[in-house]
Coordinates of C-alpha atoms in Angstrom, one line a residue:
X1 CA 85.5 -26.4 -94.9
X2 CA 88.1 -25.8 -97.6
X3 CA 90.4 -22.9 -96.5
X4 CA 89.9 -21.3 -99.9
X5 CA 86.1 -22.0 -100.1
X6 CA 83.7 -19.3 -101.2
X7 CA 81.3 -18.5 -98.3
X8 CA 77.7 -18.0 -99.4
X9 CA 75.9 -15.4 -97.4
X10 CA 72.2 -14.9 -96.8
X11 CA 70.9 -11.6 -95.5
X12 CA 67.8 -11.6 -93.4
X13 CA 66.2 -8.1 -93.4
X14 CA 66.5 -5.3 -95.8
X15 CA 66.4 -2.2 -93.6
X16 CA 68.9 0.5 -92.7
X17 CA 71.8 -1.6 -91.3
X18 CA 71.6 -4.2 -94.1
X19 CA 71.9 -1.4 -96.6
X20 CA 74.7 0.2 -94.7
X21 CA 76.8 -2.9 -94.5
X22 CA 76.2 -4.1 -98.1
X23 CA 79.1 -2.3 -99.9
X24 CA 81.7 -3.6 -97.4
X25 CA 81.2 -7.1 -98.9
X26 CA 83.4 -5.9 -101.7
X27 CA 86.3 -6.0 -99.3
X28 CA 85.7 -9.6 -98.1
X29 CA 87.7 -12.2 -100.1
X30 CA 85.7 -15.2 -101.1
X31 CA 82.3 -14.0 -99.9
X32 CA 79.3 -14.2 -102.1
X33 CA 75.8 -12.9 -101.3
X34 CA 73.7 -15.8 -102.3
X35 CA 70.2 -14.9 -101.0
X36 CA 68.1 -12.1 -99.5
X37 CA 65.0 -12.6 -97.4
X38 CA 62.3 -10.2 -96.3
X39 CA 58.7 -10.5 -95.3
X40 CA 57.9 -8.5 -98.5
X41 CA 58.7 -10.0 -101.9
X42 CA 59.0 -6.5 -103.3
X43 CA 61.6 -5.5 -100.7
X44 CA 63.5 -8.7 -101.2
X45 CA 63.6 -8.2 -105.0
X46 CA 64.6 -4.6 -104.7
X47 CA 67.5 -5.5 -102.3
X48 CA 68.6 -8.3 -104.5
X49 CA 68.8 -5.8 -107.4
X50 CA 70.7 -3.4 -105.2
X51 CA 73.3 -6.2 -104.4
X52 CA 73.9 -6.7 -108.1
X53 CA 74.2 -3.0 -108.8
X54 CA 76.4 -2.2 -105.9
X55 CA 78.8 -5.2 -106.0
X56 CA 78.6 -6.0 -109.7
X57 CA 77.9 -9.6 -109.0
X58 CA 75.3 -12.2 -109.9
X59 CA 71.9 -11.5 -108.5
X60 CA 71.2 -13.3 -105.3
X61 CA 68.0 -15.3 -104.8
X62 CA 65.2 -13.2 -103.3
X63 CA 62.9 -14.9 -100.8
X64 CA 59.7 -13.6 -99.1
X65 CA 60.2 -16.2 -96.4
X66 CA 63.0 -16.5 -93.9
X67 CA 62.4 -20.2 -93.7
X68 CA 62.9 -20.5 -97.5
X69 CA 66.2 -18.6 -97.3
X70 CA 67.4 -20.8 -94.4
X71 CA 66.7 -23.9 -96.6
X72 CA 68.6 -22.4 -99.6
X73 CA 71.6 -24.8 -100.2
X74 CA 73.7 -21.9 -101.5
X75 CA 73.7 -20.2 -98.1
X76 CA 76.4 -21.0 -95.5
X77 CA 75.9 -18.2 -93.1
X78 CA 73.0 -15.8 -92.4
X79 CA 73.5 -12.2 -91.4
X80 CA 70.5 -11.4 -89.3
X81 CA 69.7 -7.7 -89.7
X82 CA 66.1 -7.6 -88.6
X83 CA 64.8 -5.7 -85.5
X84 CA 66.0 -7.1 -82.2
X85 CA 63.0 -9.2 -81.1
X86 CA 63.1 -11.1 -84.4
X87 CA 66.7 -12.3 -84.0
X88 CA 65.8 -15.2 -81.7
X89 CA 63.4 -17.1 -84.0
X90 CA 65.5 -16.6 -87.1
X91 CA 68.8 -17.5 -85.4
X92 CA 67.3 -20.6 -83.8
X93 CA 65.8 -21.8 -87.1
X94 CA 69.1 -21.2 -88.9
X95 CA 71.2 -23.0 -86.2
X96 CA 68.8 -25.9 -86.2
X97 CA 69.4 -26.2 -90.0
X98 CA 73.1 -26.1 -89.5
X99 CA 73.6 -22.6 -90.9
X100 CA 76.1 -20.2 -89.2
X101 CA 74.7 -16.9 -88.0
X102 CA 76.1 -13.3 -87.6
X103 CA 73.5 -11.6 -85.5
X104 CA 73.3 -7.8 -85.5
X105 CA 73.7 -6.2 -82.1
X106 CA 72.0 -6.3 -79.8
X107 CA 72.1 -10.1 -80.1
X108 CA 68.6 -10.4 -78.7
X109 CA 66.0 -8.2 -77.0
X110 CA 66.4 -10.0 -73.7
X111 CA 69.2 -11.8 -71.9
X112 CA 67.1 -15.0 -71.7
X113 CA 66.8 -15.2 -75.5
X114 CA 70.5 -14.4 -75.9
X115 CA 71.3 -17.4 -73.7
X116 CA 69.0 -19.6 -75.6
X117 CA 70.6 -18.7 -78.9
X118 CA 74.1 -19.3 -77.6
X119 CA 73.1 -22.6 -76.1
X120 CA 71.6 -23.7 -79.4
X121 CA 74.7 -22.8 -81.3
X122 CA 77.0 -24.6 -78.9
X123 CA 74.8 -27.7 -78.6
X124 CA 74.6 -28.0 -82.4
X125 CA 78.3 -27.0 -82.9
X126 CA 77.2 -24.2 -85.3
X127 CA 79.1 -20.9 -85.6
X128 CA 77.4 -17.9 -84.0
X129 CA 78.6 -14.4 -83.4
X130 CA 77.2 -11.0 -82.5
X131 CA 77.9 -8.3 -85.1
X132 CA 79.9 -6.0 -82.9
X133 CA 82.0 -4.4 -85.6
X134 CA 83.9 -2.1 -83.3
X135 CA 85.9 -5.1 -81.9
X136 CA 87.4 -5.8 -85.3
X137 CA 88.4 -2.3 -86.4
X138 CA 92.2 -2.1 -86.8
X139 CA 92.7 0.9 -84.6
X140 CA 90.6 -0.8 -81.8
X141 CA 92.7 -3.9 -82.2
X142 CA 95.8 -1.7 -81.6
X143 CA 94.1 -0.2 -78.5
X144 CA 93.5 -3.6 -77.0
X145 CA 97.1 -4.7 -77.8
X146 CA 98.4 -1.5 -76.1
X147 CA 96.4 -2.3 -72.9
X148 CA 97.5 -5.9 -72.9
X149 CA 101.2 -4.8 -73.2
X150 CA 100.8 -2.7 -70.1
X151 CA 101.4 0.6 -71.9
X152 CA 99.1 2.5 -69.4
X153 CA 99.9 0.2 -66.5
X154 CA 97.0 -1.5 -64.9
X155 CA 93.7 -0.3 -66.4
X156 CA 91.4 0.9 -63.6
X157 CA 88.4 2.7 -65.1
X158 CA 86.5 3.7 -68.2
X159 CA 84.5 6.9 -68.8
X160 CA 82.5 7.6 -71.9
X161 CA 79.3 8.5 -73.7
X162 CA 77.4 7.7 -76.8
X163 CA 74.7 10.3 -77.7
X164 CA 72.7 10.3 -80.9
X165 CA 70.0 12.9 -81.1
X166 CA 66.9 11.5 -82.8
X167 CA 63.5 13.0 -83.4
X168 CA 60.9 10.9 -81.6
X169 CA 58.8 8.9 -84.0
X170 CA 56.8 6.0 -82.3
X171 CA 56.5 4.3 -85.7
X172 CA 60.2 4.1 -86.2
X173 CA 62.0 0.9 -85.0
X174 CA 64.3 2.9 -82.7
X175 CA 61.3 4.0 -80.6
X176 CA 59.0 1.0 -81.0
X177 CA 58.4 -1.2 -77.9
X178 CA 57.3 -4.1 -80.1
X179 CA 60.5 -3.9 -82.2
X180 CA 62.9 -3.6 -79.3
X181 CA 63.5 0.1 -79.5
X182 CA 65.2 2.2 -76.9
X183 CA 68.6 3.7 -76.2
X184 CA 70.0 0.8 -74.2
X185 CA 69.7 -1.9 -76.9
X186 CA 70.8 0.5 -79.7
X187 CA 73.6 2.6 -78.0
X188 CA 74.1 1.1 -74.6
X189 CA 75.3 -2.2 -76.2
X190 CA 78.3 -0.3 -77.6
X191 CA 79.3 1.3 -74.3
X192 CA 78.8 -1.8 -72.3
X193 CA 80.6 -4.0 -74.8
X194 CA 83.6 -1.7 -74.8
X195 CA 83.8 -1.8 -71.0
X196 CA 83.1 -5.5 -70.5
X197 CA 85.7 -6.4 -73.0
X198 CA 88.3 -4.8 -70.8
X199 CA 87.0 -5.7 -67.3
X200 CA 84.5 -8.6 -67.6
X201 CA 81.0 -8.6 -66.3
X202 CA 80.2 -6.0 -63.6
X203 CA 79.5 -7.0 -60.1
X204 CA 77.3 -4.0 -59.5
X205 CA 75.1 -1.9 -61.9
X206 CA 73.4 1.4 -61.0
X207 CA 71.3 2.9 -63.7
X208 CA 69.1 6.0 -63.9
X209 CA 67.3 7.3 -67.0
X210 CA 64.3 8.7 -68.8
X211 CA 61.6 7.5 -71.1
X212 CA 59.8 8.6 -74.3
X213 CA 56.0 9.0 -74.0
X214 CA 55.4 5.3 -75.0
X215 CA 57.7 4.0 -72.2
X216 CA 60.8 3.2 -74.3
X217 CA 64.1 4.3 -72.7
X218 CA 65.4 7.5 -74.0
X219 CA 68.5 8.2 -71.9
X220 CA 70.5 6.4 -69.3
X221 CA 73.5 7.0 -67.0
X222 CA 75.3 4.0 -65.7
X223 CA 77.8 3.4 -62.9
X224 CA 79.4 0.0 -63.1
X225 CA 81.6 -1.7 -60.5
X226 CA 84.0 -4.6 -61.4
X227 CA 86.3 -6.8 -59.5
X228 CA 89.7 -5.5 -58.4
X229 CA 88.3 -2.0 -57.7
X230 CA 87.7 -1.2 -61.4
X231 CA 84.8 1.0 -62.4
X232 CA 83.0 2.7 -65.4
X233 CA 80.8 5.7 -65.8
X234 CA 78.8 5.7 -69.0
X235 CA 76.0 7.9 -70.5
X236 CA 73.8 7.2 -73.5
X237 CA 71.0 9.3 -75.1
X238 CA 68.6 9.7 -77.9
X239 CA 67.6 13.2 -76.7
X240 CA 70.9 15.0 -76.6
X241 CA 74.0 15.4 -78.8
X242 CA 77.4 14.5 -77.4
X243 CA 80.9 13.6 -78.6
X244 CA 80.8 9.8 -78.3
X245 CA 84.2 9.6 -76.7
X246 CA 85.8 6.9 -74.5
X247 CA 88.8 7.0 -72.2
X248 CA 90.5 4.2 -70.4
X249 CA 92.3 5.2 -67.3
X250 CA 95.4 3.3 -66.0
X251 CA 98.0 3.4 -63.3
X252 CA 100.6 4.7 -65.6
X253 CA 98.7 6.6 -68.3
X254 CA 95.4 6.7 -70.2
X255 CA 94.0 6.0 -73.7
X256 CA 91.7 8.4 -75.4
X257 CA 89.4 6.9 -78.1
X258 CA 88.3 9.8 -80.2
X259 CA 84.8 10.3 -81.4
X260 CA 83.0 8.4 -82.3
X261 CA 84.4 5.6 -80.2
X262 CA 82.4 2.8 -81.8
X263 CA 84.0 3.6 -85.1
X264 CA 87.0 5.7 -84.2
X265 CA 89.4 7.3 -86.7
X266 CA 92.2 7.4 -84.1
X267 CA 93.3 6.7 -80.5
X268 CA 95.9 8.5 -78.4
X269 CA 98.0 6.7 -75.8
X270 CA 99.1 9.1 -73.0
X271 CA 101.9 8.2 -70.6
X272 CA 103.6 10.2 -68.0
X273 CA 106.3 12.4 -69.4
X274 CA 105.9 11.0 -72.9
X275 CA 104.5 12.7 -76.0
X276 CA 101.1 11.1 -76.8
X277 CA 101.3 8.2 -79.2
X278 CA 98.8 8.4 -82.1
X279 CA 97.3 5.4 -83.8
X280 CA 95.1 6.1 -86.9
X281 CA 95.1 2.9 -88.9
X282 CA 92.2 3.1 -91.4
X283 CA 89.5 0.6 -91.8
X284 CA 88.4 -1.2 -94.9
X285 CA 85.3 0.3 -96.5
X286 CA 83.0 1.7 -93.8
X287 CA 84.6 -0.7 -91.2
X288 CA 82.1 -3.5 -91.4
X289 CA 84.3 -5.6 -93.6
X290 CA 86.5 -6.7 -90.7
X291 CA 83.7 -8.6 -88.9
X292 CA 82.6 -10.2 -92.2
X293 CA 86.2 -11.3 -92.8
X294 CA 86.3 -12.8 -89.3
X295 CA 83.2 -14.8 -89.9
X296 CA 84.5 -16.2 -93.2
X297 CA 87.9 -17.1 -91.7
X298 CA 86.2 -18.8 -88.7
X299 CA 84.0 -20.9 -91.0
X300 CA 86.9 -21.9 -93.2
X301 CA 88.9 -22.9 -90.1
X302 CA 86.0 -24.9 -88.6
X303 CA 85.6 -22.6 -85.6
X304 CA 82.2 -22.3 -84.0
X305 CA 83.1 -19.1 -82.1
X306 CA 85.2 -16.0 -82.6
X307 CA 88.0 -15.5 -80.1
X308 CA 87.6 -11.7 -80.7
X309 CA 83.8 -11.7 -80.1
X310 CA 83.1 -14.8 -78.0
X311 CA 79.6 -15.7 -77.0
X312 CA 80.5 -15.4 -73.3
X313 CA 81.1 -11.7 -73.8
X314 CA 77.8 -11.3 -75.7
X315 CA 76.0 -13.0 -72.9
X316 CA 77.7 -10.8 -70.3
X317 CA 76.6 -7.7 -72.2
X318 CA 73.1 -9.0 -72.5
X319 CA 72.8 -9.7 -68.8
X320 CA 74.1 -6.2 -68.0
X321 CA 71.7 -4.6 -70.4
X322 CA 68.9 -6.5 -68.7
X323 CA 70.0 -5.2 -65.3
X324 CA 70.0 -1.6 -66.7
X325 CA 66.6 -2.0 -68.2
X326 CA 65.2 -3.5 -65.1
X327 CA 66.3 -0.4 -63.1
X328 CA 64.8 1.9 -65.8
X329 CA 61.5 0.0 -65.6
X330 CA 61.6 -1.2 -69.3
X331 CA 60.6 -4.8 -70.2
X332 CA 61.4 -6.2 -73.6
X333 CA 60.2 -9.3 -75.3
X334 CA 61.5 -11.6 -78.0
X335 CA 59.4 -13.1 -80.8
X336 CA 58.8 -16.8 -80.6
X337 CA 57.8 -17.5 -84.3
X338 CA 59.6 -16.7 -87.5
X339 CA 58.3 -13.4 -88.9
X340 CA 55.8 -13.9 -91.7

């Protein structure tokens, strides 16, 4: 692809996250929203109108069929913003058609489906990436660089939490078994991705938690063990409030990622006998622009994976979430057919 080419985006799904990310397209050079798809023609039309109003751009095509959007020649990459179980069939259909995909986290509802999607992308040499926006935030990039430079010595552990108090509503996607609800897929993915990025896949996972009345996981505490005597203690919850803070411990200091760690405003690097070093580089827009820019740059460069968010890391997180859910007694399923 031409290094200056405009990238045509399709958006699959018109729910909360799609609306949240929309305005950040204004900060992405050479990106054009070309098409919207929803199972409802009315929702697709309304979202297409919203795109025009928000971004002051030509109205994208509105489809009431995901298959029709995938076939749209103006679409180069599809942002999949539907509930977790629907990611698999939409991604596989898009990849088969040669369309790149940015798949909202969690990548799939199960580790098996995540592996199937990654294999399809690699077999077809089509770009695929999980939408883990945290990895691309400038202040998080500075945090990783500080760790890699050895500013806190050898990192040995991670401690953190992500609590988001929510009123239980079994009709809401967050709590629906059929839609991949539950705290692990929605919040645990952030905590586990943060840790696995640093230490790799855990060798041991111990998880304990609770459930909502319909069996969906509501809270979890996790103890993870990694090679070279590294460990992590993590807590996630939909039933309590908490700071959403992470710390990385090292042999010569520690890094504090201030709340909320999945979109932090600043980090502090603490070293023995040294005044803490503050990093507070702001993000573009609400912070989602950076992952969108990464996708565009990868496509223009002909890359099929992002070095910042590689599929191997996505699969390690998916497998670890599966181990957590198994211990919590929660079984998720992925859809097999395109939503209609």
